[in-house]
C-alpha cells in the first residue's frame, strides 16, 4: 500500500506534488483545530464556569452558616437530663425512633436508630446544633430500603 502511494506521488508533476502537499497540510491543520484545540478550549471554559459556580455556592453556604450562627439562641443549660430530654423529644417530634439511648457523661448522650431518612436526620441535627447540642461522632450506614442506620454521640455545649 505504501509503495503504491509512493509510486503515485512520484508520478505527479512538481505542481501537483505542491498541491497535494498543501492539501495534506490543510487536512492536518483542520484535524488539529477541530479535533484537539477547539474541544480542549471548550473543556477549559466548562471547567472555569464550574469553578465559578462552586465559588458562588461556597459563598452562599458560608453566608447561610454565618447567618445561622448569628441567630442561634444563647444560654442553654448543660446538664445530662436536659440533653436527654431535648434529644428524645426532638426525635419524637421528627418521627425518629431512638432504639438505644445512653448518657455517656454529664452533658453527653449516645444513641442508635435503625431507620431514618438522611435529609430529615441531618435537618434534625442542624436543629439540635441551634439548641447547643453538637454531634461528636456520627456513623451512617445505608439500608436496602433507602434509609440509614444511625449511631451518634452528642454533646451539649455551654454558651
Coordinates of N, CA and C in Angstrom, one line a residue:
X1 N 0.8 -1.2 0.0 CA 0.0 0.0 0.0 C 0.9 1.3 0.0
X2 N 1.9 1.3 0.9 CA 2.8 2.4 0.9 C 3.6 2.6 -0.4
X3 N 4.0 1.5 -0.9 CA 4.8 1.6 -2.2 C 3.9 2.1 -3.3
X4 N 2.6 1.7 -3.4 CA 1.7 2.1 -4.4 C 1.5 3.6 -4.2
X5 N 1.4 4.1 -3.0 CA 1.2 5.5 -2.7 C 2.4 6.3 -3.1
X6 N 3.6 5.8 -2.8 CA 4.8 6.4 -3.1 C 5.0 6.5 -4.7
X7 N 4.7 5.4 -5.4 CA 4.8 5.4 -6.8 C 3.8 6.5 -7.4
X8 N 2.6 6.5 -6.9 CA 1.6 7.5 -7.4 C 2.2 8.9 -7.2
X9 N 2.7 9.2 -6.0 CA 3.2 10.5 -5.7 C 4.4 10.9 -6.6
X10 N 5.3 9.9 -6.9 CA 6.4 10.2 -7.7 C 6.0 10.5 -9.2
X11 N 4.9 9.9 -9.6 CA 4.4 10.1 -11.0 C 3.8 11.5 -11.2
X12 N 3.5 12.2 -10.1 CA 2.9 13.5 -10.2 C 3.9 14.5 -10.6
X13 N 3.4 15.6 -11.3 CA 4.3 16.7 -11.7 C 4.6 17.5 -10.4
X14 N 5.6 18.4 -10.5 CA 6.0 19.2 -9.4 C 4.9 20.1 -8.9
X15 N 4.1 20.6 -9.8 CA 3.0 21.4 -9.4 C 1.9 20.6 -8.7
X16 N 1.6 19.4 -9.1 CA 0.7 18.5 -8.5 C 1.2 18.1 -7.1
X17 N 2.5 17.8 -7.0 CA 3.1 17.5 -5.7 C 2.8 18.6 -4.7
X18 N 3.1 19.8 -5.1 CA 2.8 21.0 -4.2 C 1.4 21.1 -3.8
X19 N 0.5 20.9 -4.7 CA -0.9 20.9 -4.4 C -1.3 19.8 -3.4
X20 N -0.8 18.6 -3.7 CA -1.1 17.5 -2.7 C -0.5 17.8 -1.4
X21 N 0.7 18.3 -1.3 CA 1.3 18.7 -0.1 C 0.5 19.8 0.7
X22 N 0.1 20.8 0.0 CA -0.7 21.8 0.6 C -2.0 21.3 1.1
X23 N -2.7 20.4 0.3 CA -3.9 19.8 0.8 C -3.7 18.9 2.0
X24 N -2.6 18.2 2.1 CA -2.3 17.4 3.2 C -2.1 18.3 4.5
X25 N -1.4 19.4 4.3 CA -1.1 20.3 5.4 C -2.4 20.9 5.9
X26 N -3.3 21.3 5.0 CA -4.6 21.8 5.4 C -5.4 20.8 6.1
X27 N -5.4 19.6 5.7 CA -6.1 18.5 6.4 C -5.6 18.3 7.8
X28 N -4.2 18.3 7.9 CA -3.6 18.1 9.3 C -4.0 19.3 10.2
X29 N -4.0 20.5 9.6 CA -4.4 21.7 10.4 C -5.9 21.6 10.8
X30 N -6.7 21.2 9.9 CA -8.1 21.0 10.2 C -8.3 20.0 11.4
X31 N -7.6 18.9 11.3 CA -7.7 17.9 12.4 C -7.2 18.5 13.7
X32 N -6.1 19.2 13.7 CA -5.6 19.8 14.9 C -6.6 20.8 15.5
X33 N -7.1 21.6 14.6 CA -8.0 22.7 15.1 C -9.4 22.1 15.6
X34 N -10.0 21.3 14.8 CA -11.4 20.8 15.1 C -11.4 19.6 16.1
X35 N -10.3 18.8 16.1 CA -10.3 17.6 16.9 C -9.6 17.8 18.2
X36 N -8.7 18.8 18.3 CA -7.8 18.9 19.5 C -8.0 20.2 20.2
X37 N -7.7 21.3 19.5 CA -7.7 22.6 20.1 C -9.1 23.1 20.5
X38 N -10.1 23.1 19.6 CA -11.4 23.6 20.0 C -12.0 22.8 21.1
X39 N -12.0 21.4 21.1 CA -12.6 20.7 22.3 C -11.8 21.0 23.5
X40 N -10.5 21.2 23.4 CA -9.7 21.5 24.6 C -10.1 22.8 25.2
X41 N -10.3 23.8 24.3 CA -10.7 25.1 24.8 C -12.1 25.1 25.4
X42 N -13.0 24.3 24.8 CA -14.3 24.2 25.4 C -14.3 23.5 26.8
X43 N -13.4 22.5 26.9 CA -13.3 21.9 28.2 C -12.8 22.8 29.3
X44 N -11.8 23.7 28.9 CA -11.3 24.7 29.8 C -12.4 25.7 30.2
X45 N -13.2 26.1 29.2 CA -14.3 27.0 29.5 C -15.3 26.4 30.5
X46 N -15.6 25.1 30.3 CA -16.6 24.4 31.1 C -16.0 24.3 32.6
X47 N -14.7 24.0 32.6 CA -14.1 23.9 34.0 C -14.1 25.2 34.7
X48 N -13.8 26.3 33.9 CA -13.8 27.6 34.6 C -15.2 28.0 35.0
X49 N -16.3 27.7 34.3 CA -17.6 28.0 34.7 C -18.0 27.2 35.9
X50 N -17.6 25.9 35.9 CA -17.9 25.0 37.1 C -17.2 25.6 38.3
X51 N -16.0 26.0 38.2 CA -15.3 26.6 39.3 C -16.0 27.9 39.8
X52 N -16.4 28.7 38.9 CA -17.1 29.9 39.3 C -18.4 29.6 40.0
X53 N -19.1 28.6 39.6 CA -20.4 28.2 40.2 C -20.1 27.6 41.6
X54 N -19.0 26.9 41.8 CA -18.6 26.3 43.0 C -18.2 27.4 44.0
X55 N -17.5 28.4 43.6 CA -17.1 29.5 44.4 C -18.3 30.3 44.9
X56 N -19.3 30.5 44.0 CA -20.5 31.2 44.4 C -21.3 30.4 45.4
X57 N -21.4 29.1 45.1 CA -22.1 28.2 46.0 C -21.5 28.2 47.4
X58 N -20.2 28.2 47.4 CA -19.5 28.2 48.7 C -19.7 29.5 49.5
X59 N -19.8 30.6 48.7 CA -20.1 31.9 49.4 C -21.5 31.9 49.9
X60 N -22.4 31.4 49.2 CA -23.8 31.3 49.7 C -23.9 30.4 51.0
X61 N -23.2 29.3 51.0 CA -23.2 28.4 52.1 C -22.5 29.1 53.3
X62 N -21.4 29.8 53.1 CA -20.8 30.5 54.2 C -21.7 31.6 54.8
X63 N -22.4 32.3 53.9 CA -23.3 33.3 54.4 C -24.4 32.7 55.2
X64 N -24.9 31.6 54.7 CA -26.0 31.0 55.4 C -25.6 30.5 56.8
X65 N -24.4 29.9 56.9 CA -23.9 29.4 58.1 C -23.6 30.6 59.1
X66 N -23.0 31.7 58.6 CA -22.8 32.9 59.4 C -24.1 33.4 59.9
X67 N -25.1 33.5 59.1 CA -26.4 34.0 59.5 C -27.0 33.1 60.6
X68 N -26.9 31.8 60.4 CA -27.5 30.8 61.3 C -26.8 30.9 62.7
X69 N -25.5 31.1 62.6 CA -24.7 31.2 63.9 C -25.0 32.5 64.6
X70 N -25.3 33.5 63.9 CA -25.7 34.8 64.5 C -27.1 34.8 65.1
X71 N -27.9 33.9 64.6 CA -29.3 33.8 65.0 C -29.6 32.8 66.1
X72 N -28.6 31.9 66.4 CA -28.8 30.8 67.3 C -29.0 31.4 68.7
X73 N -29.9 30.7 69.5 CA -30.2 31.2 70.8 C -29.0 30.9 71.7
X74 N -28.9 31.7 72.8 CA -27.8 31.5 73.7 C -28.4 31.2 75.1
X75 N -27.5 30.7 75.9 CA -27.8 30.4 77.3 C -28.5 29.1 77.6
X76 N -28.2 28.1 76.8 CA -28.8 26.8 77.1 C -28.1 26.1 78.2
X77 N -28.8 25.6 79.2 CA -28.1 24.9 80.3 C -27.5 23.6 79.8
X78 N -26.5 23.1 80.5 CA -25.8 21.9 80.1 C -25.8 20.8 81.1
X79 N -26.9 20.3 81.5 CA -26.9 19.1 82.3 C -27.4 17.9 81.6
X80 N -27.1 16.7 82.1 CA -27.4 15.5 81.4 C -28.9 15.3 81.1
X81 N -29.7 15.6 82.1 CA -31.2 15.5 82.0 C -31.7 16.3 80.8
X82 N -31.2 17.5 80.7 CA -31.6 18.5 79.7 C -31.3 17.9 78.3
X83 N -30.1 17.4 78.1 CA -29.8 16.9 76.7 C -30.6 15.7 76.4
X84 N -30.8 14.8 77.4 CA -31.7 13.7 77.1 C -33.1 14.1 76.8
X85 N -33.6 15.0 77.5 CA -35.0 15.5 77.2 C -35.1 16.1 75.8
X86 N -34.1 17.0 75.5 CA -34.1 17.7 74.2 C -34.0 16.7 73.1
X87 N -33.1 15.8 73.2 CA -32.9 14.8 72.1 C -34.1 13.9 71.9
X88 N -34.5 13.3 73.0 CA -35.7 12.4 72.8 C -36.9 13.1 72.4
X89 N -37.2 14.2 72.9 CA -38.4 15.0 72.5 C -38.3 15.4 71.0
X90 N -37.1 15.9 70.6 CA -36.9 16.3 69.2 C -37.0 15.1 68.3
X91 N -36.5 14.0 68.7 CA -36.6 12.8 67.9 C -38.0 12.3 67.7
X92 N -38.8 12.4 68.8 CA -40.2 12.0 68.7 C -41.0 13.0 67.8
X93 N -40.7 14.3 67.9 CA -41.3 15.3 67.1 C -41.0 15.1 65.6
X94 N -39.8 14.7 65.3 CA -39.4 14.5 63.9 C -39.8 13.1 63.4
X95 N -40.3 12.2 64.2 CA -40.7 10.9 63.8 C -39.6 9.8 63.8
X96 N -38.5 10.1 64.6 CA -37.4 9.1 64.7 C -37.6 8.3 65.9
X97 N -37.2 7.0 65.8 CA -37.4 6.1 66.9 C -36.0 5.7 67.4
X98 N -35.7 6.3 68.6 CA -34.4 6.0 69.3 C -34.4 4.6 69.8
X99 N -33.6 3.7 69.3 CA -33.6 2.3 69.8 C -32.8 2.2 71.0
X100 N -31.7 2.8 71.1 CA -30.8 2.6 72.2 C -30.2 4.0 72.6
X101 N -30.5 4.4 73.8 CA -30.1 5.8 74.2 C -29.3 5.7 75.6
X102 N -28.1 6.2 75.6 CA -27.4 6.2 76.9 C -26.7 7.5 77.1
X103 N -26.6 7.9 78.4 CA -25.8 9.1 78.7 C -24.4 8.7 79.1
X104 N -23.5 9.1 78.2 CA -22.1 8.7 78.5 C -21.4 9.4 79.6
X105 N -21.7 10.7 79.7 CA -21.2 11.6 80.7 C -22.1 12.8 80.9
X106 N -22.0 13.6 81.9 CA -22.9 14.7 82.0 C -22.8 15.6 80.8
X107 N -23.9 15.9 80.2 CA -23.9 16.8 79.0 C -23.7 16.0 77.7
X108 N -23.6 14.7 77.8 CA -23.4 13.9 76.6 C -24.4 12.8 76.5
X109 N -24.6 12.4 75.2 CA -25.6 11.3 75.0 C -25.2 10.5 73.8
X110 N -25.4 9.2 73.8 CA -25.2 8.4 72.7 C -26.5 7.7 72.3
X111 N -26.8 7.5 71.1 CA -28.0 6.8 70.7 C -27.8 6.1 69.4
X112 N -28.8 5.2 69.1 CA -28.8 4.4 67.8 C -30.2 4.4 67.3
X113 N -30.3 4.5 66.0 CA -31.6 4.4 65.3 C -31.4 3.4 64.1
X114 N -32.4 2.5 64.0 CA -32.3 1.5 62.9 C -32.8 2.1 61.6
X115 N -33.7 3.0 61.6 CA -34.3 3.5 60.4 C -34.5 5.0 60.4
X116 N -33.9 5.7 59.5 CA -34.1 7.2 59.3 C -33.8 7.6 57.9
X117 N -34.4 8.7 57.5 CA -34.2 9.3 56.2 C -33.1 10.3 56.4
X118 N -32.0 10.2 55.6 CA -30.8 11.0 55.8 C -31.1 12.5 55.7
X119 N -31.9 13.1 54.8 CA -32.1 14.5 54.7 C -32.8 15.0 56.0
X120 N -33.9 14.3 56.4 CA -34.6 14.7 57.6 C -33.7 14.6 58.9
X121 N -32.9 13.5 58.9 CA -31.9 13.3 60.0 C -30.9 14.5 60.1
X122 N -30.4 14.9 59.0 CA -29.4 16.0 59.0 C -30.1 17.3 59.4
X123 N -31.3 17.5 58.9 CA -32.0 18.7 59.3 C -32.3 18.7 60.8
X124 N -32.6 17.6 61.4 CA -32.8 17.5 62.8 C -31.5 17.8 63.6
X125 N -30.3 17.2 63.1 CA -29.0 17.6 63.7 C -28.8 19.1 63.6
X126 N -29.2 19.7 62.6 CA -29.0 21.1 62.4 C -29.8 21.9 63.5
X127 N -31.1 21.4 63.7 CA -31.9 22.0 64.8 C -31.3 21.8 66.1
X128 N -30.7 20.6 66.4 CA -30.1 20.4 67.7 C -28.9 21.3 67.9
X129 N -28.2 21.5 66.8 CA -27.0 22.4 66.9 C -27.4 23.8 67.2
X130 N -28.5 24.2 66.7 CA -29.0 25.6 67.1 C -29.4 25.6 68.6
X131 N -29.7 24.5 69.2 CA -30.0 24.4 70.6 C -28.8 24.2 71.5
X132 N -27.6 24.2 70.9 CA -26.4 24.0 71.6 C -26.0 22.5 71.8
X133 N -26.5 21.6 71.0 CA -26.1 20.2 71.1 C -25.3 19.9 69.8
X134 N -24.1 19.5 70.0 CA -23.2 19.2 68.8 C -23.0 17.7 68.7
X135 N -22.8 17.3 67.4 CA -22.5 15.9 67.1 C -21.0 15.7 67.2
X136 N -20.6 14.8 68.2 CA -19.2 14.5 68.3 C -18.8 13.4 67.4
X137 N -19.7 12.4 67.2 CA -19.4 11.2 66.4 C -20.7 10.8 65.7
X138 N -20.6 10.5 64.4 CA -21.7 10.1 63.7 C -21.4 9.0 62.7
X139 N -22.1 7.9 62.7 CA -21.9 6.8 61.8 C -23.3 6.6 61.1
X140 N -23.3 6.7 59.7 CA -24.5 6.4 58.9 C -24.2 5.2 58.0
X141 N -25.1 4.2 58.1 CA -24.9 3.1 57.2 C -26.2 3.0 56.4
X142 N -26.1 2.8 55.1 CA -27.2 2.7 54.2 C -28.0 1.4 54.4
X143 N -29.3 1.5 54.3 CA -30.2 0.3 54.3 C -30.6 0.0 52.9
X144 N -31.2 -1.2 52.8 CA -31.7 -1.6 51.5 C -32.9 -0.8 51.0
X145 N -33.7 -0.3 51.9 CA -34.9 0.5 51.6 C -34.6 2.0 51.4
X146 N -33.4 2.4 51.3 CA -33.1 3.8 51.1 C -32.9 4.6 52.3
X147 N -33.1 4.1 53.5 CA -32.9 4.8 54.7 C -31.5 4.6 55.2
X148 N -31.2 5.0 56.4 CA -29.9 4.9 57.0 C -30.0 4.4 58.5
X149 N -29.0 3.6 58.9 CA -28.9 3.3 60.3 C -27.9 4.3 60.9
X150 N -28.3 4.8 62.1 CA -27.5 5.9 62.7 C -27.0 5.5 64.0
X151 N -25.7 5.8 64.3 CA -25.1 5.7 65.6 C -24.5 7.1 65.8
X152 N -24.9 7.8 66.9 CA -24.4 9.1 67.1 C -24.0 9.4 68.6
X153 N -23.1 10.2 68.8 CA -22.7 10.7 70.1 C -22.9 12.2 70.1
X154 N -23.7 12.7 71.0 CA -24.0 14.2 71.0 C -23.4 14.8 72.3
X155 N -23.1 16.0 72.3 CA -22.6 16.7 73.5 C -23.2 18.1 73.5
X156 N -23.7 18.5 74.7 CA -24.3 19.8 74.9 C -23.2 20.8 75.3
X157 N -23.1 21.9 74.6 CA -22.1 22.9 74.9 C -22.7 24.0 75.7
X158 N -21.9 24.6 76.6 CA -22.4 25.7 77.4 C -22.1 27.0 76.6
X159 N -23.1 27.8 76.5 CA -22.8 29.1 75.8 C -23.1 30.2 76.7

